[in-house]
Structure formats: structure tokens, C-alpha cells
Amino acid sequence: MRYLILGTLLATAAAGPAFAQDTAAEAPFTGPHVEVLAGYDNVGGTQNGRDGLLYGIGAGYDFQLGGAVAGIEGEYTDSTTRGSTTNLAVIGDNAGLRTDRDLYIGARVGVAVRPSTLLYAKGGYTNARFKTIYSNGAGGTTNFGNTTDGYRIGAGVEQKFNLFGPSGFVKAEYRYSNYRNLDVGTTNVAIDLDRHQALVGIGVRF
């Protein structure tokens, strides 16, 4: 009897890793992941929208059932984008806008069109910080920073990639964000900002 029990335990132990590998093979987009992000950033809504470089990190967790994938994700990003507008509150004034950190949390849903390729759409909440320099045109200048809430929607494609072993991946994504009522430090003056971003990500899934 003890030999039977010992044999059963050994067989179970040997089957465990194989079962985990089979599960990963059947659902390659399941589990936690981390990634680095870089790409194009455009902030508009002022007279002179500007382009810049987006960079940051992201993390999330996905669940796969058959060809369907759903997950949650978060990001911390920043960018080099700068912009300005004139005649905002009074003739001759100028408001310069600089981007700062951007926090995002949301969800994504997708379809594994191939075992190694995922098409997805995403949406969620974003909170961005902007720094503003306002000149009233008469020699008065004010520097300040504000945070504002917004929403983000987007779509992308993720491809498994063996740079970091079988769990590595690359992705390409476009997303649109909207921020409303950003106070630029003048009486009763606020602006709405549209943000367009196109990025690539390189990451690993655990």
C-alpha cells in the first residue's frame, strides 16, 4: 500500500508542472504582466497644440477563456509635450502648458485571433497633472500646477515575442483621452484638453 501511495504522490508531482504548462499553452494571455511604454503624445484644445514623447510603465492582469480575453491595467506615464495659447482671458495674455505625470486605471477586452496575437479595446479613468505659466500681458506672471480628471479609450494589438523567453510580448496601441475644465489660474477661465497618443510597449507575462 505504501508503494502505491508513494507512486501516486510522485505521479501527481510530475503532472503538476505539465498541467501548468498545458494551461499556459491553452490560455497564453492569462496572468499578471508588466511593461515599459514609449511613443507619441499630442495635447490639443488650445490654439497651438503640441507634440511630444510619451514614456512610462504599466502593469495588469488578464483572464482568458477560449478566445476571449478580459483584464485590468494601470499606468504611470509622463511626456515632453508643451503647448501655449494667447488671448485666453484678455487680449495680449499668454498661457503656456507643460505636461506632467499621468495616472491611468482601466479595463480591456479582446479576442485572441491567433494563439500568439491579441486584438483588444480599452477604457478607463485618467488623472493628469499639468503645469501652467500664465502671463496677463501687463507684466504679471503666475506659475502653478493643476491635476484634472478625464476618461480614456483606445485599441491595440499584442503579440507574443520571445525576447524575454516564451512569456515576452510587444504591443502597439492608440488611445484618446479627454480632460475637462482645467483651471489655468485666471478668473472663470478653464480649458478642455484632448489628448492623442500612439505607443509601443515591451513586456513580460508571469
PDB file of C-alpha atoms in Angstrom:
ATOM      1  CA  MET A   1       0.000   0.000   0.000  1.00  0.00           C
ATOM      2  CA  ARG A   2       2.753   2.453   0.893  1.00  0.00           C
ATOM      3  CA  TYR A   3       4.360   1.851  -2.509  1.00  0.00           C
ATOM      4  CA  LEU A   4       1.047   2.634  -4.161  1.00  0.00           C
ATOM      5  CA  ILE A   5       0.694   5.866  -2.158  1.00  0.00           C
ATOM      6  CA  LEU A   6       4.284   6.867  -2.909  1.00  0.00           C
ATOM      7  CA  GLY A   7       3.784   6.166  -6.605  1.00  0.00           C
ATOM      8  CA  THR A   8       0.606   8.245  -6.653  1.00  0.00           C
ATOM      9  CA  LEU A   9       2.349  11.189  -4.969  1.00  0.00           C
ATOM     10  CA  LEU A  10       5.252  11.057  -7.424  1.00  0.00           C
ATOM     11  CA  ALA A  11       2.896  10.908 -10.386  1.00  0.00           C
ATOM     12  CA  THR A  12       0.923  13.879  -9.055  1.00  0.00           C
ATOM     13  CA  ALA A  13       4.079  15.910  -8.508  1.00  0.00           C
ATOM     14  CA  ALA A  14       5.281  15.149 -12.009  1.00  0.00           C
ATOM     15  CA  ALA A  15       1.917  16.046 -13.550  1.00  0.00           C
ATOM     16  CA  GLY A  16       1.722  19.433 -11.778  1.00  0.00           C
ATOM     17  CA  PRO A  17       4.248  21.322 -13.939  1.00  0.00           C
ATOM     18  CA  ALA A  18       2.910  19.641 -17.062  1.00  0.00           C
ATOM     19  CA  PHE A  19      -0.620  20.750 -16.171  1.00  0.00           C
ATOM     20  CA  ALA A  20       0.607  24.331 -15.612  1.00  0.00           C
ATOM     21  CA  GLN A  21       2.373  24.281 -18.964  1.00  0.00           C
ATOM     22  CA  ASP A  22      -0.742  22.925 -20.692  1.00  0.00           C
ATOM     23  CA  THR A  23      -2.857  25.659 -19.086  1.00  0.00           C
ATOM     24  CA  ALA A  24      -0.408  28.359 -20.210  1.00  0.00           C
ATOM     25  CA  ALA A  25      -0.407  26.908 -23.720  1.00  0.00           C
ATOM     26  CA  GLU A  26      -4.210  26.863 -23.849  1.00  0.00           C
ATOM     27  CA  ALA A  27      -4.554  30.387 -22.385  1.00  0.00           C
ATOM     28  CA  PRO A  28      -1.354  32.288 -23.280  1.00  0.00           C
ATOM     29  CA  PHE A  29      -2.841  35.693 -22.356  1.00  0.00           C
ATOM     30  CA  THR A  30      -3.677  34.730 -18.759  1.00  0.00           C
ATOM     31  CA  GLY A  31      -1.837  36.129 -15.745  1.00  0.00           C
ATOM     32  CA  PRO A  32      -0.047  39.253 -14.487  1.00  0.00           C
ATOM     33  CA  HIS A  33       2.198  41.322 -16.735  1.00  0.00           C
ATOM     34  CA  VAL A  34       4.486  44.361 -16.591  1.00  0.00           C
ATOM     35  CA  GLU A  35       5.705  46.541 -19.444  1.00  0.00           C
ATOM     36  CA  VAL A  36       7.643  49.633 -20.447  1.00  0.00           C
ATOM     37  CA  LEU A  37       5.926  52.159 -22.733  1.00  0.00           C
ATOM     38  CA  ALA A  38       7.123  54.780 -25.211  1.00  0.00           C
ATOM     39  CA  GLY A  39       5.550  56.671 -28.076  1.00  0.00           C
ATOM     40  CA  TYR A  40       3.907  59.790 -29.467  1.00  0.00           C
ATOM     41  CA  ASP A  41       1.902  62.293 -27.387  1.00  0.00           C
ATOM     42  CA  ASN A  42      -0.242  65.170 -28.681  1.00  0.00           C
ATOM     43  CA  VAL A  43      -2.122  67.546 -26.385  1.00  0.00           C
ATOM     44  CA  GLY A  44      -4.695  69.831 -28.037  1.00  0.00           C
ATOM     45  CA  GLY A  45      -7.604  72.001 -27.009  1.00  0.00           C
ATOM     46  CA  THR A  46      -5.532  75.194 -27.125  1.00  0.00           C
ATOM     47  CA  GLN A  47      -4.750  77.327 -30.141  1.00  0.00           C
ATOM     48  CA  ASN A  48      -1.329  75.711 -30.500  1.00  0.00           C
ATOM     49  CA  GLY A  49      -1.404  72.039 -29.612  1.00  0.00           C
ATOM     50  CA  ARG A  50       1.995  70.420 -29.333  1.00  0.00           C
ATOM     51  CA  ASP A  51       3.624  67.035 -29.898  1.00  0.00           C
ATOM     52  CA  GLY A  52       5.978  65.248 -27.559  1.00  0.00           C
ATOM     53  CA  LEU A  53       7.426  61.958 -26.387  1.00  0.00           C
ATOM     54  CA  LEU A  54       5.437  59.680 -24.083  1.00  0.00           C
ATOM     55  CA  TYR A  55       7.257  57.311 -21.704  1.00  0.00           C
ATOM     56  CA  GLY A  56       6.288  55.240 -18.682  1.00  0.00           C
ATOM     57  CA  ILE A  57       5.484  51.845 -17.195  1.00  0.00           C
ATOM     58  CA  GLY A  58       2.374  49.704 -16.967  1.00  0.00           C
ATOM     59  CA  ALA A  59       1.081  46.562 -15.257  1.00  0.00           C
ATOM     60  CA  GLY A  60      -2.054  44.462 -15.307  1.00  0.00           C
ATOM     61  CA  TYR A  61      -3.741  41.099 -15.041  1.00  0.00           C
ATOM     62  CA  ASP A  62      -5.626  39.264 -17.799  1.00  0.00           C
ATOM     63  CA  PHE A  63      -8.044  36.355 -17.838  1.00  0.00           C
ATOM     64  CA  GLN A  64      -8.527  34.187 -20.930  1.00  0.00           C
ATOM     65  CA  LEU A  65     -11.456  31.874 -21.617  1.00  0.00           C
ATOM     66  CA  GLY A  66     -11.241  30.309 -25.026  1.00  0.00           C
ATOM     67  CA  GLY A  67     -10.541  33.110 -27.484  1.00  0.00           C
ATOM     68  CA  ALA A  68     -11.936  35.852 -25.219  1.00  0.00           C
ATOM     69  CA  VAL A  69      -9.613  37.909 -23.010  1.00  0.00           C
ATOM     70  CA  ALA A  70     -10.516  40.430 -20.294  1.00  0.00           C
ATOM     71  CA  GLY A  71      -8.255  42.240 -17.867  1.00  0.00           C
ATOM     72  CA  ILE A  72      -7.441  45.202 -15.671  1.00  0.00           C
ATOM     73  CA  GLU A  73      -4.447  47.502 -16.105  1.00  0.00           C
ATOM     74  CA  GLY A  74      -2.753  50.574 -14.704  1.00  0.00           C
ATOM     75  CA  GLU A  75      -0.078  53.001 -15.922  1.00  0.00           C
ATOM     76  CA  TYR A  76       2.252  55.717 -14.765  1.00  0.00           C
ATOM     77  CA  THR A  77       3.433  57.876 -17.659  1.00  0.00           C
ATOM     78  CA  ASP A  78       4.915  61.283 -18.391  1.00  0.00           C
ATOM     79  CA  SER A  79       5.733  63.189 -21.564  1.00  0.00           C
ATOM     80  CA  THR A  80       7.766  66.040 -23.001  1.00  0.00           C
ATOM     81  CA  THR A  81       4.758  67.808 -24.566  1.00  0.00           C
ATOM     82  CA  ARG A  82       4.489  71.599 -24.319  1.00  0.00           C
ATOM     83  CA  GLY A  83       1.848  73.999 -25.645  1.00  0.00           C
ATOM     84  CA  SER A  84       0.612  77.594 -25.429  1.00  0.00           C
ATOM     85  CA  THR A  85      -2.319  79.833 -26.259  1.00  0.00           C
ATOM     86  CA  THR A  86      -2.856  83.601 -26.431  1.00  0.00           C
ATOM     87  CA  ASN A  87      -5.795  85.930 -25.800  1.00  0.00           C
ATOM     88  CA  LEU A  88      -7.308  83.411 -23.403  1.00  0.00           C
ATOM     89  CA  ALA A  89      -8.839  85.749 -20.822  1.00  0.00           C
ATOM     90  CA  VAL A  90      -7.831  89.185 -22.106  1.00  0.00           C
ATOM     91  CA  ILE A  91      -6.221  90.481 -25.277  1.00  0.00           C
ATOM     92  CA  GLY A  92      -2.463  90.061 -25.135  1.00  0.00           C
ATOM     93  CA  ASP A  93      -2.273  87.363 -22.443  1.00  0.00           C
ATOM     94  CA  ASN A  94      -0.488  84.030 -22.833  1.00  0.00           C
ATOM     95  CA  ALA A  95      -0.909  80.641 -21.148  1.00  0.00           C
ATOM     96  CA  GLY A  96       1.873  78.079 -21.550  1.00  0.00           C
ATOM     97  CA  LEU A  97       1.063  74.450 -20.724  1.00  0.00           C
ATOM     98  CA  ARG A  98       3.520  71.697 -19.759  1.00  0.00           C
ATOM     99  CA  THR A  99       2.535  68.090 -19.247  1.00  0.00           C
ATOM    100  CA  ASP A 100       3.447  66.202 -16.088  1.00  0.00           C
ATOM    101  CA  ARG A 101       2.656  62.739 -14.754  1.00  0.00           C
ATOM    102  CA  ASP A 102      -0.424  60.833 -15.901  1.00  0.00           C
ATOM    103  CA  LEU A 103      -2.075  58.057 -13.870  1.00  0.00           C
ATOM    104  CA  TYR A 104      -4.435  55.600 -15.540  1.00  0.00           C
ATOM    105  CA  ILE A 105      -6.542  52.657 -14.377  1.00  0.00           C
ATOM    106  CA  GLY A 106      -8.983  50.787 -16.553  1.00  0.00           C
ATOM    107  CA  ALA A 107     -10.052  47.568 -18.226  1.00  0.00           C
ATOM    108  CA  ARG A 108      -9.542  45.933 -21.562  1.00  0.00           C
ATOM    109  CA  VAL A 109     -11.351  43.222 -23.531  1.00  0.00           C
ATOM    110  CA  GLY A 110     -10.064  41.403 -26.554  1.00  0.00           C
ATOM    111  CA  VAL A 111     -10.005  38.413 -28.845  1.00  0.00           C
ATOM    112  CA  ALA A 112      -7.080  36.080 -29.396  1.00  0.00           C
ATOM    113  CA  VAL A 113      -7.199  35.909 -33.195  1.00  0.00           C
ATOM    114  CA  ARG A 114      -4.205  33.564 -33.067  1.00  0.00           C
ATOM    115  CA  PRO A 115      -2.579  31.746 -30.124  1.00  0.00           C
ATOM    116  CA  SER A 116       0.121  34.431 -30.134  1.00  0.00           C
ATOM    117  CA  THR A 117      -1.891  37.500 -31.247  1.00  0.00           C
ATOM    118  CA  LEU A 118      -4.427  39.528 -29.252  1.00  0.00           C
ATOM    119  CA  LEU A 119      -6.636  42.343 -30.558  1.00  0.00           C
ATOM    120  CA  TYR A 120      -8.157  44.472 -27.785  1.00  0.00           C
ATOM    121  CA  ALA A 121     -10.092  47.593 -26.857  1.00  0.00           C
ATOM    122  CA  LYS A 122      -9.680  49.505 -23.595  1.00  0.00           C
ATOM    123  CA  GLY A 123     -11.234  52.229 -21.492  1.00  0.00           C
ATOM    124  CA  GLY A 124     -10.915  53.783 -18.065  1.00  0.00           C
ATOM    125  CA  TYR A 125     -10.087  56.716 -15.807  1.00  0.00           C
ATOM    126  CA  THR A 126      -7.088  59.009 -16.132  1.00  0.00           C
ATOM    127  CA  ASN A 127      -5.795  61.702 -13.802  1.00  0.00           C
ATOM    128  CA  ALA A 128      -3.195  64.025 -15.319  1.00  0.00           C
ATOM    129  CA  ARG A 129      -1.099  66.830 -13.888  1.00  0.00           C
ATOM    130  CA  PHE A 130      -0.282  69.928 -15.925  1.00  0.00           C
ATOM    131  CA  LYS A 131       1.975  72.886 -15.161  1.00  0.00           C
ATOM    132  CA  THR A 132       0.885  76.282 -16.421  1.00  0.00           C
ATOM    133  CA  ILE A 133       2.674  79.611 -16.819  1.00  0.00           C
ATOM    134  CA  TYR A 134       0.198  82.456 -17.259  1.00  0.00           C
ATOM    135  CA  SER A 135       1.125  85.990 -18.328  1.00  0.00           C
ATOM    136  CA  ASN A 136      -1.591  88.647 -18.283  1.00  0.00           C
ATOM    137  CA  GLY A 137       0.160  90.743 -20.931  1.00  0.00           C
ATOM    138  CA  ALA A 138       0.850  93.568 -18.498  1.00  0.00           C
ATOM    139  CA  GLY A 139       3.930  92.121 -16.818  1.00  0.00           C
ATOM    140  CA  GLY A 140       2.190  89.819 -14.344  1.00  0.00           C
ATOM    141  CA  THR A 141       3.181  86.140 -14.462  1.00  0.00           C
ATOM    142  CA  THR A 142       1.861  83.191 -12.447  1.00  0.00           C
ATOM    143  CA  ASN A 143       3.269  79.667 -12.253  1.00  0.00           C
ATOM    144  CA  PHE A 144       1.141  76.840 -10.892  1.00  0.00           C
ATOM    145  CA  GLY A 145       0.226  73.178 -11.319  1.00  0.00           C
ATOM    146  CA  ASN A 146      -3.144  71.504 -11.511  1.00  0.00           C
ATOM    147  CA  THR A 147      -4.469  67.980 -11.737  1.00  0.00           C
ATOM    148  CA  THR A 148      -7.580  67.105 -13.699  1.00  0.00           C
ATOM    149  CA  ASP A 149      -9.704  64.003 -14.207  1.00  0.00           C
ATOM    150  CA  GLY A 150     -10.607  62.505 -17.554  1.00  0.00           C
ATOM    151  CA  TYR A 151     -11.509  59.371 -19.456  1.00  0.00           C
ATOM    152  CA  ARG A 152      -9.503  57.267 -21.900  1.00  0.00           C
ATOM    153  CA  ILE A 153     -10.489  54.895 -24.699  1.00  0.00           C
ATOM    154  CA  GLY A 154      -8.255  53.016 -27.091  1.00  0.00           C
ATOM    155  CA  ALA A 155      -7.427  49.900 -29.074  1.00  0.00           C
ATOM    156  CA  GLY A 156      -4.360  47.871 -29.854  1.00  0.00           C
ATOM    157  CA  VAL A 157      -2.680  44.613 -30.801  1.00  0.00           C
ATOM    158  CA  GLU A 158      -0.437  42.474 -28.597  1.00  0.00           C
ATOM    159  CA  GLN A 159       1.956  39.892 -29.975  1.00  0.00           C
ATOM    160  CA  LYS A 160       3.835  37.249 -28.015  1.00  0.00           C
ATOM    161  CA  PHE A 161       7.553  37.718 -28.549  1.00  0.00           C
ATOM    162  CA  ASN A 162      10.482  35.607 -27.368  1.00  0.00           C
ATOM    163  CA  LEU A 163      12.807  38.453 -26.419  1.00  0.00           C
ATOM    164  CA  PHE A 164      12.353  37.556 -22.715  1.00  0.00           C
ATOM    165  CA  GLY A 165      11.590  33.901 -23.315  1.00  0.00           C
ATOM    166  CA  PRO A 166       8.159  32.490 -24.186  1.00  0.00           C
ATOM    167  CA  SER A 167       6.423  34.931 -21.808  1.00  0.00           C
ATOM    168  CA  GLY A 168       7.604  38.112 -23.569  1.00  0.00           C
ATOM    169  CA  PHE A 169       5.363  40.311 -25.696  1.00  0.00           C
ATOM    170  CA  VAL A 170       5.249  43.523 -27.704  1.00  0.00           C
ATOM    171  CA  LYS A 171       2.192  45.694 -28.336  1.00  0.00           C
ATOM    172  CA  ALA A 172       1.113  48.697 -30.378  1.00  0.00           C
ATOM    173  CA  GLU A 173      -1.722  50.917 -29.170  1.00  0.00           C
ATOM    174  CA  TYR A 174      -3.632  54.096 -29.975  1.00  0.00           C
ATOM    175  CA  ARG A 175      -5.669  55.900 -27.313  1.00  0.00           C
ATOM    176  CA  TYR A 176      -7.659  59.089 -26.890  1.00  0.00           C
ATOM    177  CA  SER A 177      -8.060  60.953 -23.575  1.00  0.00           C
ATOM    178  CA  ASN A 178     -10.251  63.925 -22.689  1.00  0.00           C
ATOM    179  CA  TYR A 179      -9.771  66.276 -19.736  1.00  0.00           C
ATOM    180  CA  ARG A 180     -12.380  68.899 -18.933  1.00  0.00           C
ATOM    181  CA  ASN A 181     -12.297  72.199 -17.073  1.00  0.00           C
ATOM    182  CA  LEU A 182      -8.570  72.536 -16.457  1.00  0.00           C
ATOM    183  CA  ASP A 183      -8.131  75.721 -14.429  1.00  0.00           C
ATOM    184  CA  VAL A 184      -5.375  77.899 -15.887  1.00  0.00           C
ATOM    185  CA  GLY A 185      -5.278  80.202 -12.891  1.00  0.00           C
ATOM    186  CA  THR A 186      -7.363  83.059 -14.247  1.00  0.00           C
ATOM    187  CA  THR A 187     -10.764  84.127 -13.014  1.00  0.00           C
ATOM    188  CA  ASN A 188     -13.522  81.970 -14.502  1.00  0.00           C
ATOM    189  CA  VAL A 189     -11.229  80.596 -17.207  1.00  0.00           C
ATOM    190  CA  ALA A 190     -10.871  76.869 -17.801  1.00  0.00           C
ATOM    191  CA  ILE A 191      -9.986  74.858 -20.885  1.00  0.00           C
ATOM    192  CA  ASP A 192     -10.791  71.382 -22.165  1.00  0.00           C
ATOM    193  CA  LEU A 193      -7.930  69.246 -23.425  1.00  0.00           C
ATOM    194  CA  ASP A 194      -7.920  66.420 -25.958  1.00  0.00           C
ATOM    195  CA  ARG A 195      -5.010  64.002 -25.899  1.00  0.00           C
ATOM    196  CA  HIS A 196      -3.991  61.585 -28.670  1.00  0.00           C
ATOM    197  CA  GLN A 197      -1.286  59.000 -28.071  1.00  0.00           C
ATOM    198  CA  ALA A 198       0.263  56.207 -30.139  1.00  0.00           C
ATOM    199  CA  LEU A 199       2.720  53.941 -28.375  1.00  0.00           C
ATOM    200  CA  VAL A 200       4.579  50.673 -28.303  1.00  0.00           C
ATOM    201  CA  GLY A 201       5.102  48.513 -25.248  1.00  0.00           C
ATOM    202  CA  ILE A 202       7.556  45.733 -24.426  1.00  0.00           C
ATOM    203  CA  GLY A 203       6.755  43.482 -21.508  1.00  0.00           C
ATOM    204  CA  VAL A 204       6.704  40.090 -19.882  1.00  0.00           C
ATOM    205  CA  ARG A 205       3.882  37.940 -18.522  1.00  0.00           C
ATOM    206  CA  PHE A 206       4.378  35.844 -15.387  1.00  0.00           C
TER     207      PHE A 206
END
